């Protein structure tokens, strides 16, 4: 009787263990879910993005259709709500809708993420994000802007929107103090002279157009930054990174995401249908600055041509 009971428990344990392994394998085999905020249905750039996501076989969802646009914080709030409805362990990649393009297949991207984790370059448990580099004569670092306001490179205000009352202190400090958050931010993100990207810019900042993490990690991030509709999500990410750098892993090599400076065409070269930047890596997504339409269209047509050739040839 005891022997039968032992075998029964052993078989039950094996069955449960096997089930757990299969569930883990199923989760790890899931491609990242791409989430895009777009409040219109007819924006041409969002339509082109959707076309390439389909061609490269990404899983994706668009949020915000029909909403009245109030500000970039609105993206955070919509994404925050949506993430609470999905598997907390699902990898989620947030993309901008109107200036972002994929350039490689979803399966290759999934494989690259596993390799990053296995190599120890990314834990998989914080937010993976890119940084943007601008030429010295271009736009300044992020803290040259105040929450709710946009300034040009000479400090002239271009537009304004309501600012949450509790952030007025930050704006005041930035205006009057040499120990202001702005001063600290600028010193914190200056590139060293031996940095591979130093020739492009004196400063760099995290770009909120592309970031990747588990749903549960992003929920925690959004809980903490508590964005309002009129906040600038990029401001919030950079300020949060200064206080909690361990919450982020930065794609410094631009292995996954390439945030461009203004080019007529992308620098680097296309090799067998895959674009490689000037440091030899082939990122999966490219993010264009506003009004850089010539490079955008050239990249779209190159990527579309490539996606049609190899949509069914990339397998993990």
Coordinates of C-alpha atoms in Angstrom, one line a residue:
X1 CA 0.0 0.0 0.0
X2 CA 2.8 2.4 0.9
X3 CA 4.6 1.5 -2.3
X4 CA 1.5 2.3 -4.4
X5 CA 1.0 5.6 -2.6
X6 CA 4.7 6.5 -3.2
X7 CA 4.3 5.7 -7.0
X8 CA 1.1 7.7 -7.1
X9 CA 2.7 10.7 -5.5
X10 CA 5.8 10.4 -7.8
X11 CA 3.7 10.2 -10.9
X12 CA 1.6 13.2 -9.8
X13 CA 4.8 15.2 -9.1
X14 CA 6.2 14.3 -12.6
X15 CA 2.9 15.4 -14.2
X16 CA 2.8 18.7 -12.4
X17 CA 6.5 19.3 -13.1
X18 CA 6.0 18.5 -16.8
X19 CA 3.0 20.9 -16.9
X20 CA 5.1 23.7 -15.3
X21 CA 7.9 23.2 -17.8
X22 CA 5.4 23.2 -20.8
X23 CA 3.8 26.4 -19.5
X24 CA 7.3 28.1 -19.1
X25 CA 8.2 26.9 -22.6
X26 CA 5.0 28.3 -24.0
X27 CA 5.6 31.7 -22.4
X28 CA 9.2 31.9 -23.5
X29 CA 8.2 31.1 -27.0
X30 CA 5.8 34.0 -27.2
X31 CA 7.0 36.9 -29.4
X32 CA 6.9 40.3 -27.7
X33 CA 3.6 42.1 -28.0
X34 CA 4.0 45.5 -29.7
X35 CA 1.7 48.2 -28.4
X36 CA 1.1 51.4 -30.3
X37 CA -0.9 54.5 -29.3
X38 CA -2.7 56.2 -32.2
X39 CA -5.9 58.1 -31.7
X40 CA -6.8 58.4 -35.4
X41 CA -7.6 55.7 -38.0
X42 CA -6.2 57.4 -41.1
X43 CA -2.8 58.7 -40.3
X44 CA -0.6 57.6 -43.2
X45 CA 2.5 56.9 -41.2
X46 CA 0.6 54.7 -38.7
X47 CA -0.8 52.8 -41.6
X48 CA 2.6 52.2 -43.0
X49 CA 3.9 51.1 -39.6
X50 CA 1.0 48.6 -39.4
X51 CA 1.8 47.3 -42.9
X52 CA 5.4 46.5 -42.0
X53 CA 4.5 45.0 -38.6
X54 CA 2.2 42.6 -40.5
X55 CA 4.8 41.8 -43.2
X56 CA 7.4 41.1 -40.5
X57 CA 4.9 39.0 -38.6
X58 CA 4.9 40.9 -35.3
X59 CA 2.1 40.6 -32.7
X60 CA 0.7 44.1 -32.1
X61 CA -2.2 46.1 -30.8
X62 CA -3.2 49.7 -31.4
X63 CA -4.7 51.7 -28.5
X64 CA -6.5 55.1 -28.3
X65 CA -8.7 55.1 -31.4
X66 CA -11.2 57.9 -31.3
X67 CA -9.7 59.7 -28.3
X68 CA -9.1 63.4 -28.2
X69 CA -5.4 64.1 -28.1
X70 CA -4.3 65.9 -24.9
X71 CA -0.6 65.1 -24.5
X72 CA 2.0 62.4 -24.4
X73 CA 1.2 61.5 -20.8
X74 CA -2.0 60.1 -22.3
X75 CA 0.0 57.3 -24.0
X76 CA 1.3 56.2 -20.6
X77 CA -2.1 56.2 -19.0
X78 CA -3.6 54.2 -21.9
X79 CA -0.8 51.7 -21.9
X80 CA -0.9 51.4 -18.1
X81 CA -4.6 50.4 -18.2
X82 CA -4.1 48.0 -21.0
X83 CA -1.1 46.2 -19.4
X84 CA -3.3 45.2 -16.4
X85 CA -5.5 43.1 -18.8
X86 CA -2.7 40.9 -20.2
X87 CA -0.3 38.2 -18.8
X88 CA 2.1 40.1 -16.4
X89 CA 5.0 38.0 -17.8
X90 CA 4.4 39.0 -21.4
X91 CA 7.1 41.0 -23.0
X92 CA 5.7 44.3 -24.3
X93 CA 7.3 46.7 -26.7
X94 CA 5.9 50.2 -26.9
X95 CA 6.4 52.0 -30.3
X96 CA 5.6 55.5 -31.4
X97 CA 3.1 55.4 -34.2
X98 CA 4.1 58.1 -36.8
X99 CA 7.9 58.0 -37.0
X100 CA 9.0 54.5 -36.3
X101 CA 9.6 51.6 -38.7
X102 CA 10.6 47.9 -38.2
X103 CA 13.4 46.6 -40.4
X104 CA 13.8 43.0 -39.4
X105 CA 11.6 39.9 -38.9
X106 CA 9.8 39.3 -35.5
X107 CA 11.3 35.9 -35.1
X108 CA 14.8 37.3 -35.4
X109 CA 14.0 40.0 -32.9
X110 CA 12.6 37.4 -30.4
X111 CA 15.8 35.4 -30.8
X112 CA 18.0 38.5 -30.3
X113 CA 16.2 39.2 -27.0
X114 CA 16.9 35.7 -25.7
X115 CA 20.6 36.1 -26.7
X116 CA 20.7 39.4 -24.8
X117 CA 19.4 37.7 -21.7
X118 CA 21.6 34.6 -22.0
X119 CA 24.7 36.8 -22.5
X120 CA 23.9 38.8 -19.4
X121 CA 23.6 42.1 -21.3
X122 CA 20.0 42.4 -20.2
X123 CA 18.3 40.8 -17.2
X124 CA 14.9 40.8 -18.7
X125 CA 13.5 42.2 -15.5
X126 CA 13.9 46.0 -16.1
X127 CA 13.1 48.4 -18.9
X128 CA 15.2 48.1 -22.1
X129 CA 15.3 51.5 -23.8
X130 CA 17.3 53.4 -26.4
X131 CA 19.1 56.7 -26.1
X132 CA 19.0 59.5 -28.6
X133 CA 22.0 61.4 -29.8
X134 CA 21.7 64.8 -31.5
X135 CA 24.3 66.9 -33.3
X136 CA 25.8 69.7 -31.2
X137 CA 24.0 72.3 -33.4
X138 CA 20.6 70.5 -33.0
X139 CA 18.1 70.2 -30.2
X140 CA 19.6 70.4 -26.7
X141 CA 19.3 67.8 -23.9
X142 CA 15.8 67.0 -22.5
X143 CA 16.0 69.3 -19.5
X144 CA 16.2 72.3 -21.8
X145 CA 12.5 71.7 -21.9
X146 CA 10.1 72.1 -19.0
X147 CA 7.2 69.8 -18.4
X148 CA 4.3 70.9 -20.5
X149 CA 6.3 73.3 -22.6
X150 CA 8.4 73.1 -25.8
X151 CA 11.3 75.4 -26.5
X152 CA 13.6 75.7 -29.5
X153 CA 17.3 75.5 -29.3
X154 CA 17.6 79.2 -28.5
X155 CA 15.2 79.0 -25.5
X156 CA 12.3 80.6 -27.2
X157 CA 8.9 79.1 -26.2
X158 CA 7.1 77.5 -29.1
X159 CA 4.0 76.2 -27.4
X160 CA 2.6 75.6 -23.9
X161 CA 0.0 73.4 -22.3
X162 CA -1.2 73.1 -18.7
X163 CA 1.5 71.9 -16.3
X164 CA 0.6 69.8 -13.2
X165 CA 0.9 72.2 -10.2
X166 CA 3.3 69.9 -8.3
X167 CA 5.9 70.2 -11.1
X168 CA 6.2 74.0 -10.9
X169 CA 8.9 73.7 -8.3
X170 CA 11.1 71.9 -10.8
X171 CA 10.6 74.6 -13.4
X172 CA 11.4 77.3 -10.8
X173 CA 14.6 75.5 -9.8
X174 CA 15.7 75.0 -13.4
X175 CA 15.4 78.8 -13.9
X176 CA 17.2 80.1 -10.9
X177 CA 19.5 77.5 -9.4
X178 CA 23.0 76.3 -10.5
X179 CA 22.2 73.1 -8.5
X180 CA 18.9 72.6 -10.4
X181 CA 17.7 69.2 -11.8
X182 CA 18.7 70.5 -15.2
X183 CA 22.3 71.1 -14.3
X184 CA 22.5 67.6 -12.7
X185 CA 20.9 66.0 -15.7
X186 CA 23.3 67.7 -18.2
X187 CA 26.4 66.5 -16.2
X188 CA 24.9 63.0 -15.7
X189 CA 24.4 62.3 -19.4
X190 CA 27.4 63.9 -21.1
X191 CA 29.2 61.3 -23.2
X192 CA 32.8 60.5 -22.4
X193 CA 35.4 61.4 -25.1
X194 CA 36.0 57.7 -25.9
X195 CA 32.4 57.0 -26.4
X196 CA 31.7 55.6 -29.9
X197 CA 28.9 58.1 -30.4
X198 CA 30.7 61.2 -29.0
X199 CA 31.4 62.6 -32.4
X200 CA 27.6 63.0 -32.9
X201 CA 26.8 65.1 -29.8
X202 CA 27.7 66.4 -26.5
X203 CA 24.6 65.1 -24.8
X204 CA 22.3 62.1 -25.0
X205 CA 18.9 61.3 -23.5
X206 CA 16.6 58.3 -23.2
X207 CA 14.0 58.3 -25.9
X208 CA 10.4 57.3 -25.0
X209 CA 9.5 56.3 -28.6
X210 CA 10.7 52.7 -28.0
X211 CA 10.9 50.7 -24.8
X212 CA 10.6 47.0 -23.9
X213 CA 9.8 45.2 -20.6
X214 CA 7.6 42.6 -19.0
X215 CA 4.0 43.9 -18.6
X216 CA 4.5 43.7 -14.8
X217 CA 7.6 45.9 -14.9
X218 CA 6.0 48.6 -17.0
X219 CA 3.0 48.6 -14.7
X220 CA 5.3 49.3 -11.8
X221 CA 7.0 52.0 -13.7
X222 CA 3.8 53.7 -14.6
X223 CA 2.5 53.4 -11.0
X224 CA 5.6 55.3 -9.9
X225 CA 5.7 58.1 -12.5
X226 CA 2.0 58.8 -12.2
X227 CA 1.7 60.6 -15.5
X228 CA -1.1 63.1 -16.2
X229 CA -2.4 63.6 -19.8
X230 CA -0.4 66.8 -20.3
X231 CA 3.0 65.4 -19.0
X232 CA 5.8 64.6 -21.4
X233 CA 6.5 60.9 -21.1
X234 CA 10.1 61.4 -22.2
X235 CA 10.7 63.9 -19.4
X236 CA 9.3 61.5 -16.9
X237 CA 11.4 58.6 -18.1
X238 CA 14.6 60.7 -18.0
X239 CA 13.9 62.1 -14.5
X240 CA 13.1 58.6 -13.3
X241 CA 16.2 57.2 -14.8
X242 CA 18.3 59.7 -12.8
X243 CA 16.8 58.5 -9.6
X244 CA 16.5 54.8 -10.4
X245 CA 19.1 53.9 -13.0
X246 CA 18.8 50.2 -12.2
X247 CA 15.2 50.3 -13.5
X248 CA 16.7 50.7 -17.0
X249 CA 19.1 48.9 -19.4
X250 CA 20.2 51.3 -22.2
X251 CA 20.8 50.0 -25.7
X252 CA 24.0 52.0 -26.0
X253 CA 25.2 50.1 -29.1
X254 CA 21.9 50.6 -30.9
X255 CA 21.7 46.9 -31.5
X256 CA 17.9 47.0 -31.3
X257 CA 16.7 50.5 -31.8
X258 CA 18.3 53.3 -33.9
X259 CA 17.1 56.8 -33.0
X260 CA 18.3 58.9 -35.9
X261 CA 19.7 62.4 -36.3
X262 CA 18.4 64.2 -39.4
X263 CA 19.6 62.4 -42.5
X264 CA 18.4 62.3 -46.1
X265 CA 19.1 58.6 -46.0
X266 CA 20.2 56.4 -43.1
X267 CA 24.0 56.3 -42.6
X268 CA 25.7 52.9 -42.9
X269 CA 24.7 50.4 -45.6
X270 CA 22.1 47.8 -46.7
X271 CA 23.7 44.3 -46.8
X272 CA 21.6 41.6 -48.4
X273 CA 18.5 43.5 -47.6
X274 CA 19.4 44.2 -43.9
X275 CA 20.5 47.7 -42.9
X276 CA 23.7 48.0 -40.8
X277 CA 24.6 51.3 -39.0
X278 CA 28.0 52.8 -39.0
X279 CA 29.2 50.7 -36.1
X280 CA 28.3 47.4 -37.8
X281 CA 25.2 46.3 -36.0
X282 CA 21.8 45.7 -37.7
X283 CA 19.0 47.2 -35.4
X284 CA 15.4 46.0 -35.7
X285 CA 13.7 49.3 -35.5
X286 CA 14.5 52.9 -36.6
X287 CA 13.0 56.1 -35.2
X288 CA 13.1 59.2 -37.3
X289 CA 13.1 62.8 -36.1
X290 CA 10.2 64.9 -37.1
X291 CA 10.0 66.0 -40.7
X292 CA 12.8 63.7 -41.8
X293 CA 10.5 62.4 -44.5
X294 CA 13.1 61.6 -47.2
X295 CA 15.0 59.1 -45.0
X296 CA 11.7 57.7 -43.7
X297 CA 10.3 56.9 -47.1
X298 CA 13.6 55.5 -48.4
X299 CA 13.7 53.2 -45.3
X300 CA 10.1 52.2 -45.7
X301 CA 10.5 51.1 -49.3
X302 CA 13.7 49.2 -48.5
X303 CA 12.1 47.4 -45.5
X304 CA 9.0 46.6 -47.5
X305 CA 11.1 45.0 -50.2
X306 CA 13.0 43.0 -47.7
X307 CA 9.9 41.9 -45.7
X308 CA 8.4 40.5 -48.9
X309 CA 11.5 38.5 -49.6
X310 CA 12.0 36.8 -46.2
X311 CA 8.7 36.9 -44.3
X312 CA 8.7 33.1 -44.2
X313 CA 12.4 32.4 -44.0
X314 CA 13.2 33.6 -40.5
X315 CA 12.5 30.9 -37.9
X316 CA 13.8 30.5 -34.4

